[in-house]
Amino acid sequence: MKTTLFYGPWQCRREFMNGCQRECASEGRTLKGCMWLADFKFDWEGSLVVIPVPVKAGSRYGIYHCCCNYTELSKEDTRAARKKWEGKRESFRRGWSEKFGTWPEKGDVSWPGHHVRDLKHGGNPVDPNNIIPAEPDVHEVLNEQYPACYDGKSPWNTVGPDLPYTDN
């Protein structure tokens, strides 16, 4: 299987925005914005066992973040969460690599792990479902855009296209 990562950020499509509305409401919170962070594209090529016919298949999985009106953690609590992540980072990357292929690198430096729900807003620092690899420049952009999403600012407070990119 080949895994390809496409990175935003993009405005969330309607389906993601609706999911965020439900998620925030289920926690008694207000939705401020939604950010489509990345798409994982999975491609598979092989052959059928019974009839030796070549087969190609694939799927996509969108990663998005709901900017609910979460309370910000104190600087000390945010630092403690970051320290917990730093203690688990290498074993997390190894586990991710076993499932999806080698953790991406730029030169000899591993890409950062981006916390989908950021540590400052109470994101779990070691939950595998809360961390994705992010190219360093993209990671910077995501971190720069999170405050606007949490403040309910455009474009994160409105719906975008269903598929904001192509891979032709």
PDB file of C-alpha atoms in Angstrom:
ATOM      1  CA  MET A   1       0.000   0.000   0.000  1.00  0.00           C
ATOM      2  CA  LYS A   2       1.214   3.491  -0.830  1.00  0.00           C
ATOM      3  CA  THR A   3       0.268   6.402   1.450  1.00  0.00           C
ATOM      4  CA  THR A   4       0.291   9.932   0.057  1.00  0.00           C
ATOM      5  CA  LEU A   5      -0.317  12.966   2.254  1.00  0.00           C
ATOM      6  CA  PHE A   6      -1.929  16.156   0.951  1.00  0.00           C
ATOM      7  CA  TYR A   7      -1.763  19.150   3.270  1.00  0.00           C
ATOM      8  CA  GLY A   8      -3.999  22.179   3.709  1.00  0.00           C
ATOM      9  CA  PRO A   9      -5.093  24.020   5.530  1.00  0.00           C
ATOM     10  CA  TRP A  10      -8.342  24.315   3.629  1.00  0.00           C
ATOM     11  CA  GLN A  11     -11.808  25.391   4.606  1.00  0.00           C
ATOM     12  CA  CYS A  12     -13.858  22.433   5.788  1.00  0.00           C
ATOM     13  CA  ARG A  13     -16.376  20.943   3.431  1.00  0.00           C
ATOM     14  CA  ARG A  14     -20.017  20.841   4.590  1.00  0.00           C
ATOM     15  CA  GLU A  15     -19.748  17.276   5.945  1.00  0.00           C
ATOM     16  CA  PHE A  16     -16.791  18.201   8.187  1.00  0.00           C
ATOM     17  CA  MET A  17     -18.407  21.447   9.381  1.00  0.00           C
ATOM     18  CA  ASN A  18     -21.590  19.542  10.306  1.00  0.00           C
ATOM     19  CA  GLY A  19     -19.515  16.954  12.187  1.00  0.00           C
ATOM     20  CA  CYS A  20     -17.792  19.752  14.103  1.00  0.00           C
ATOM     21  CA  GLN A  21     -21.135  21.338  14.954  1.00  0.00           C
ATOM     22  CA  ARG A  22     -22.285  18.030  16.464  1.00  0.00           C
ATOM     23  CA  GLU A  23     -18.959  17.436  18.243  1.00  0.00           C
ATOM     24  CA  CYS A  24     -18.881  20.859  19.883  1.00  0.00           C
ATOM     25  CA  ALA A  25     -22.568  20.720  20.829  1.00  0.00           C
ATOM     26  CA  SER A  26     -22.145  17.251  22.387  1.00  0.00           C
ATOM     27  CA  GLU A  27     -19.578  18.808  24.743  1.00  0.00           C
ATOM     28  CA  GLY A  28     -21.765  21.845  25.474  1.00  0.00           C
ATOM     29  CA  ARG A  29     -19.445  24.064  23.447  1.00  0.00           C
ATOM     30  CA  THR A  30     -19.824  26.520  20.605  1.00  0.00           C
ATOM     31  CA  LEU A  31     -18.246  25.866  17.210  1.00  0.00           C
ATOM     32  CA  LYS A  32     -15.948  28.738  16.267  1.00  0.00           C
ATOM     33  CA  GLY A  33     -14.459  27.258  13.088  1.00  0.00           C
ATOM     34  CA  CYS A  34     -13.285  24.169  11.242  1.00  0.00           C
ATOM     35  CA  MET A  35      -9.964  23.573   9.535  1.00  0.00           C
ATOM     36  CA  TRP A  36      -9.295  20.771   7.036  1.00  0.00           C
ATOM     37  CA  LEU A  37      -5.679  19.918   7.820  1.00  0.00           C
ATOM     38  CA  ALA A  38      -4.764  17.061   5.514  1.00  0.00           C
ATOM     39  CA  ASP A  39      -5.941  14.169   3.407  1.00  0.00           C
ATOM     40  CA  PHE A  40      -4.405  10.732   3.556  1.00  0.00           C
ATOM     41  CA  LYS A  41      -4.633   8.966   0.192  1.00  0.00           C
ATOM     42  CA  PHE A  42      -4.182   5.210   0.257  1.00  0.00           C
ATOM     43  CA  ASP A  43      -3.451   3.343  -2.995  1.00  0.00           C
ATOM     44  CA  TRP A  44      -3.218  -0.411  -3.321  1.00  0.00           C
ATOM     45  CA  GLU A  45      -2.195  -2.577  -6.261  1.00  0.00           C
ATOM     46  CA  GLY A  46      -2.258  -6.342  -6.336  1.00  0.00           C
ATOM     47  CA  SER A  47      -4.089  -9.272  -7.838  1.00  0.00           C
ATOM     48  CA  LEU A  48      -7.050 -11.377  -6.868  1.00  0.00           C
ATOM     49  CA  VAL A  49      -6.260 -14.769  -5.375  1.00  0.00           C
ATOM     50  CA  VAL A  50      -8.974 -16.814  -7.091  1.00  0.00           C
ATOM     51  CA  ILE A  51      -8.670 -15.156 -10.499  1.00  0.00           C
ATOM     52  CA  PRO A  52      -5.178 -13.743 -11.092  1.00  0.00           C
ATOM     53  CA  VAL A  53      -6.435 -10.377 -12.343  1.00  0.00           C
ATOM     54  CA  PRO A  54      -4.551  -7.166 -11.567  1.00  0.00           C
ATOM     55  CA  VAL A  55      -6.514  -4.867  -9.264  1.00  0.00           C
ATOM     56  CA  LYS A  56      -6.071  -1.259  -8.180  1.00  0.00           C
ATOM     57  CA  ALA A  57      -7.952   0.338  -5.310  1.00  0.00           C
ATOM     58  CA  GLY A  58      -7.688   3.314  -3.042  1.00  0.00           C
ATOM     59  CA  SER A  59      -9.365   5.600  -0.602  1.00  0.00           C
ATOM     60  CA  ARG A  60      -8.982   8.985   1.022  1.00  0.00           C
ATOM     61  CA  TYR A  61      -9.351  10.033   4.608  1.00  0.00           C
ATOM     62  CA  GLY A  62      -9.723  13.694   5.548  1.00  0.00           C
ATOM     63  CA  ILE A  63      -8.224  14.995   8.787  1.00  0.00           C
ATOM     64  CA  TYR A  64      -9.964  18.079  10.117  1.00  0.00           C
ATOM     65  CA  HIS A  65     -10.012  20.043  13.356  1.00  0.00           C
ATOM     66  CA  CYS A  66     -13.001  21.469  15.159  1.00  0.00           C
ATOM     67  CA  CYS A  67     -12.242  24.780  16.836  1.00  0.00           C
ATOM     68  CA  CYS A  68     -14.749  24.614  19.675  1.00  0.00           C
ATOM     69  CA  ASN A  69     -14.588  27.245  22.393  1.00  0.00           C
ATOM     70  CA  TYR A  70     -12.245  25.108  24.511  1.00  0.00           C
ATOM     71  CA  THR A  71     -10.661  26.702  27.546  1.00  0.00           C
ATOM     72  CA  GLU A  72      -6.964  27.358  27.106  1.00  0.00           C
ATOM     73  CA  LEU A  73      -4.621  25.523  29.440  1.00  0.00           C
ATOM     74  CA  SER A  74      -2.155  27.427  31.573  1.00  0.00           C
ATOM     75  CA  LYS A  75       1.402  27.756  30.265  1.00  0.00           C
ATOM     76  CA  GLU A  76       2.548  25.245  32.879  1.00  0.00           C
ATOM     77  CA  ASP A  77      -0.073  22.668  31.889  1.00  0.00           C
ATOM     78  CA  THR A  78       0.707  23.178  28.193  1.00  0.00           C
ATOM     79  CA  ARG A  79       4.421  22.686  28.921  1.00  0.00           C
ATOM     80  CA  ALA A  80       3.651  19.493  30.866  1.00  0.00           C
ATOM     81  CA  ALA A  81       1.623  18.139  27.921  1.00  0.00           C
ATOM     82  CA  ARG A  82       4.463  18.975  25.519  1.00  0.00           C
ATOM     83  CA  LYS A  83       6.960  17.205  27.785  1.00  0.00           C
ATOM     84  CA  LYS A  84       4.719  14.112  27.805  1.00  0.00           C
ATOM     85  CA  TRP A  85       4.661  14.183  23.966  1.00  0.00           C
ATOM     86  CA  GLU A  86       8.435  14.581  23.785  1.00  0.00           C
ATOM     87  CA  GLY A  87       8.824  11.465  25.950  1.00  0.00           C
ATOM     88  CA  LYS A  88       6.653   9.373  23.594  1.00  0.00           C
ATOM     89  CA  ARG A  89       7.551  10.955  20.243  1.00  0.00           C
ATOM     90  CA  GLU A  90      10.058   8.366  18.970  1.00  0.00           C
ATOM     91  CA  SER A  91       7.962   5.330  19.910  1.00  0.00           C
ATOM     92  CA  PHE A  92       4.905   7.022  18.363  1.00  0.00           C
ATOM     93  CA  ARG A  93       6.777   7.564  15.084  1.00  0.00           C
ATOM     94  CA  ARG A  94       7.887   3.926  15.022  1.00  0.00           C
ATOM     95  CA  GLY A  95       4.307   2.739  15.531  1.00  0.00           C
ATOM     96  CA  TRP A  96       2.999   5.094  12.856  1.00  0.00           C
ATOM     97  CA  SER A  97       5.672   3.849  10.437  1.00  0.00           C
ATOM     98  CA  GLU A  98       4.578   0.241  10.933  1.00  0.00           C
ATOM     99  CA  LYS A  99       1.027   1.138   9.852  1.00  0.00           C
ATOM    100  CA  PHE A 100       1.520   3.766   7.146  1.00  0.00           C
ATOM    101  CA  GLY A 101       5.126   3.616   5.952  1.00  0.00           C
ATOM    102  CA  THR A 102       8.214   5.484   7.062  1.00  0.00           C
ATOM    103  CA  TRP A 103       7.600   8.642   9.108  1.00  0.00           C
ATOM    104  CA  PRO A 104       8.442  11.498   6.715  1.00  0.00           C
ATOM    105  CA  GLU A 105      11.736  13.368   6.952  1.00  0.00           C
ATOM    106  CA  LYS A 106      13.221  16.492   5.406  1.00  0.00           C
ATOM    107  CA  GLY A 107      16.883  15.704   4.925  1.00  0.00           C
ATOM    108  CA  ASP A 108      17.849  13.813   8.063  1.00  0.00           C
ATOM    109  CA  VAL A 109      15.305  15.590  10.272  1.00  0.00           C
ATOM    110  CA  SER A 110      11.943  13.984  11.067  1.00  0.00           C
ATOM    111  CA  TRP A 111       8.865  16.041  10.346  1.00  0.00           C
ATOM    112  CA  PRO A 112       7.094  17.359  13.427  1.00  0.00           C
ATOM    113  CA  GLY A 113       4.048  15.580  14.770  1.00  0.00           C
ATOM    114  CA  HIS A 114       1.105  17.975  14.547  1.00  0.00           C
ATOM    115  CA  HIS A 115      -1.483  17.691  17.312  1.00  0.00           C
ATOM    116  CA  VAL A 116      -4.851  17.976  15.599  1.00  0.00           C
ATOM    117  CA  ARG A 117      -6.429  19.250  18.820  1.00  0.00           C
ATOM    118  CA  ASP A 118      -3.555  21.406  19.975  1.00  0.00           C
ATOM    119  CA  LEU A 119      -1.993  21.050  23.389  1.00  0.00           C
ATOM    120  CA  LYS A 120      -2.909  24.606  24.373  1.00  0.00           C
ATOM    121  CA  HIS A 121      -6.603  23.717  24.073  1.00  0.00           C
ATOM    122  CA  GLY A 122      -6.375  20.406  25.929  1.00  0.00           C
ATOM    123  CA  GLY A 123      -5.471  18.017  23.113  1.00  0.00           C
ATOM    124  CA  ASN A 124      -4.170  14.640  24.245  1.00  0.00           C
ATOM    125  CA  PRO A 125      -0.394  14.773  23.729  1.00  0.00           C
ATOM    126  CA  VAL A 126       0.035  11.035  23.027  1.00  0.00           C
ATOM    127  CA  ASP A 127      -3.274   9.897  21.486  1.00  0.00           C
ATOM    128  CA  PRO A 128      -2.445   8.317  18.090  1.00  0.00           C
ATOM    129  CA  ASN A 129      -5.703   9.742  16.697  1.00  0.00           C
ATOM    130  CA  ASN A 130      -4.592  13.261  17.611  1.00  0.00           C
ATOM    131  CA  ILE A 131      -1.210  13.357  15.845  1.00  0.00           C
ATOM    132  CA  ILE A 132      -0.279  13.492  12.166  1.00  0.00           C
ATOM    133  CA  PRO A 133       3.099  14.087  10.519  1.00  0.00           C
ATOM    134  CA  ALA A 134       3.349  17.588   9.063  1.00  0.00           C
ATOM    135  CA  GLU A 135       5.989  18.958   6.720  1.00  0.00           C
ATOM    136  CA  PRO A 136       7.832  21.663   8.730  1.00  0.00           C
ATOM    137  CA  ASP A 137       6.616  24.623   6.623  1.00  0.00           C
ATOM    138  CA  VAL A 138       3.037  23.305   6.680  1.00  0.00           C
ATOM    139  CA  HIS A 139       3.282  22.769  10.445  1.00  0.00           C
ATOM    140  CA  GLU A 140       4.167  26.449  10.833  1.00  0.00           C
ATOM    141  CA  VAL A 141       1.183  27.512   8.725  1.00  0.00           C
ATOM    142  CA  LEU A 142      -1.191  25.285  10.697  1.00  0.00           C
ATOM    143  CA  ASN A 143       0.060  26.713  13.986  1.00  0.00           C
ATOM    144  CA  GLU A 144      -0.259  30.267  12.632  1.00  0.00           C
ATOM    145  CA  GLN A 145      -3.860  29.663  11.495  1.00  0.00           C
ATOM    146  CA  TYR A 146      -5.194  27.945  14.633  1.00  0.00           C
ATOM    147  CA  PRO A 147      -5.772  31.220  16.537  1.00  0.00           C
ATOM    148  CA  ALA A 148      -7.971  32.574  13.709  1.00  0.00           C
ATOM    149  CA  CYS A 149      -9.989  29.343  13.747  1.00  0.00           C
ATOM    150  CA  TYR A 150     -10.471  29.527  17.522  1.00  0.00           C
ATOM    151  CA  ASP A 151     -11.452  33.196  17.190  1.00  0.00           C
ATOM    152  CA  GLY A 152     -14.164  32.294  14.638  1.00  0.00           C
ATOM    153  CA  LYS A 153     -12.497  34.290  11.868  1.00  0.00           C
ATOM    154  CA  SER A 154     -12.726  33.841   8.119  1.00  0.00           C
ATOM    155  CA  PRO A 155     -12.137  31.621   6.259  1.00  0.00           C
ATOM    156  CA  TRP A 156     -12.365  28.967   9.004  1.00  0.00           C
ATOM    157  CA  ASN A 157     -15.917  29.932  10.006  1.00  0.00           C
ATOM    158  CA  THR A 158     -17.390  29.174   6.560  1.00  0.00           C
ATOM    159  CA  VAL A 159     -17.745  26.084   4.389  1.00  0.00           C
ATOM    160  CA  GLY A 160     -15.314  25.461   1.528  1.00  0.00           C
ATOM    161  CA  PRO A 161     -15.277  23.090  -1.475  1.00  0.00           C
ATOM    162  CA  ASP A 162     -15.701  19.314  -1.227  1.00  0.00           C
ATOM    163  CA  LEU A 163     -12.238  18.610  -2.619  1.00  0.00           C
ATOM    164  CA  PRO A 164      -9.853  21.566  -2.549  1.00  0.00           C
ATOM    165  CA  TYR A 165      -6.991  19.965  -4.464  1.00  0.00           C
ATOM    166  CA  THR A 166      -6.228  17.543  -7.259  1.00  0.00           C
ATOM    167  CA  ASP A 167      -3.445  15.024  -7.551  1.00  0.00           C
ATOM    168  CA  ASN A 168      -3.263  14.751 -11.351  1.00  0.00           C
TER     169      ASN A 168
END
